Every structure is written in C-alpha cells, then in structure tokens.
XYZ file of C-alpha atoms in Angstrom:
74
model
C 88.303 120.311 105.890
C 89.629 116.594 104.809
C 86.305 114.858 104.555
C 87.190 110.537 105.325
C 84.912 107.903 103.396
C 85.562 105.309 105.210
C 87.137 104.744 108.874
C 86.133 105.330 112.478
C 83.701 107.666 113.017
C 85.101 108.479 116.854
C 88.284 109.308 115.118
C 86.223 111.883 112.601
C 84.062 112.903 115.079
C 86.660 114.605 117.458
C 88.334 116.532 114.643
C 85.417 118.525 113.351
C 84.334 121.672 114.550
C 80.655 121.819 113.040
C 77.612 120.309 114.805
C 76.999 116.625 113.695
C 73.713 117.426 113.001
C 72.975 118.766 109.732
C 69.628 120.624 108.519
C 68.220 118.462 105.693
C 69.281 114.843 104.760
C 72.218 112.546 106.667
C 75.235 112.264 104.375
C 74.068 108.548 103.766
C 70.921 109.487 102.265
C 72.291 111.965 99.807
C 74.156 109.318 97.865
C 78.576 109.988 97.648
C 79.118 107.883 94.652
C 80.872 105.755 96.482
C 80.010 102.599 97.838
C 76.843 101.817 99.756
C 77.019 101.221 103.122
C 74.301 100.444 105.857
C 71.500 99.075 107.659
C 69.507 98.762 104.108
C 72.581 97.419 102.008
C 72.773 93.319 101.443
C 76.471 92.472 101.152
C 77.367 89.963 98.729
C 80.731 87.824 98.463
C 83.301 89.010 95.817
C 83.616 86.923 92.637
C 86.837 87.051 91.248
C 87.571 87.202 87.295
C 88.973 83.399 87.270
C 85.453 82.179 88.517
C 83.143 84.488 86.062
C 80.882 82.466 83.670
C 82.058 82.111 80.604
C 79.683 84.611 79.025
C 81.561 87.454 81.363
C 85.150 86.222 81.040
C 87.436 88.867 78.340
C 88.005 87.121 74.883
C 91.870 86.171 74.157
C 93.751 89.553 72.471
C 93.937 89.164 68.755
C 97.196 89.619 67.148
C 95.893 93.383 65.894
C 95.344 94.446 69.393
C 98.301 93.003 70.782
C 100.161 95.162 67.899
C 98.504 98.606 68.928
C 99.153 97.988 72.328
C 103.074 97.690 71.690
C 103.083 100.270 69.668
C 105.281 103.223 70.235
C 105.070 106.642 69.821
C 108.058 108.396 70.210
C-alpha cells in the first residue's frame, strides 16, 4: 500500500481498504520524521539564507576547498 504524507485526506481515504481506526496511537502521535503538522504545531515564516544573521551565514570557500572540490578523479 502507497502510504501519502501529505495531500487530501478524502482522496486517501477512499483508496484504502483497512478501517481508519487504528488500535493504539493516531499516526500523528507516533511521530513520521517528517514534518509536524497540527492543532499543537506554531507555524513560523521561512527565513531565507540571504537574511540569516551574520553568525549563521557560510564563511567564503578558501582557495584549498575550492581546489578539492574541482578535483577530478578519473
């Protein structure tokens, strides 16, 4: 069975065959790894990379790096 993280549940609901009620915890509660969703869950805007502090922003590449990176190995 294809399990869906994210979606429409009426389109999820009509293709499974097992009863949508489960003995023990909800799916929710269990925890997926992926990302929280929910009642209980605060959403917070995105911060993208050009607007990080400078104490989070990458440091330049060095001239070493930038050498192992081209490297090649064939």
């Amino acid at each position: 069975m294809i399990k869906f993280r994210k979606g429409s549940r009426d389109l999820v609901a009509g293709a499974t065959s097992t009863p949508s009620t489960l003995s023990g915890s909800s799916p929710m509660q269990r925890g997926t790894g992926g990302a929280a969703t929910g009642p209980g869950v605060t959403v917070l805007p995105t911060i993208e990379d050009i607007y990080l502090p400078p104490r989070y922003q990458r440091r330049p590449l060095g001239d070493k790096e930038i050498e192992y990176i081209n490297v090649s190995y064939n």
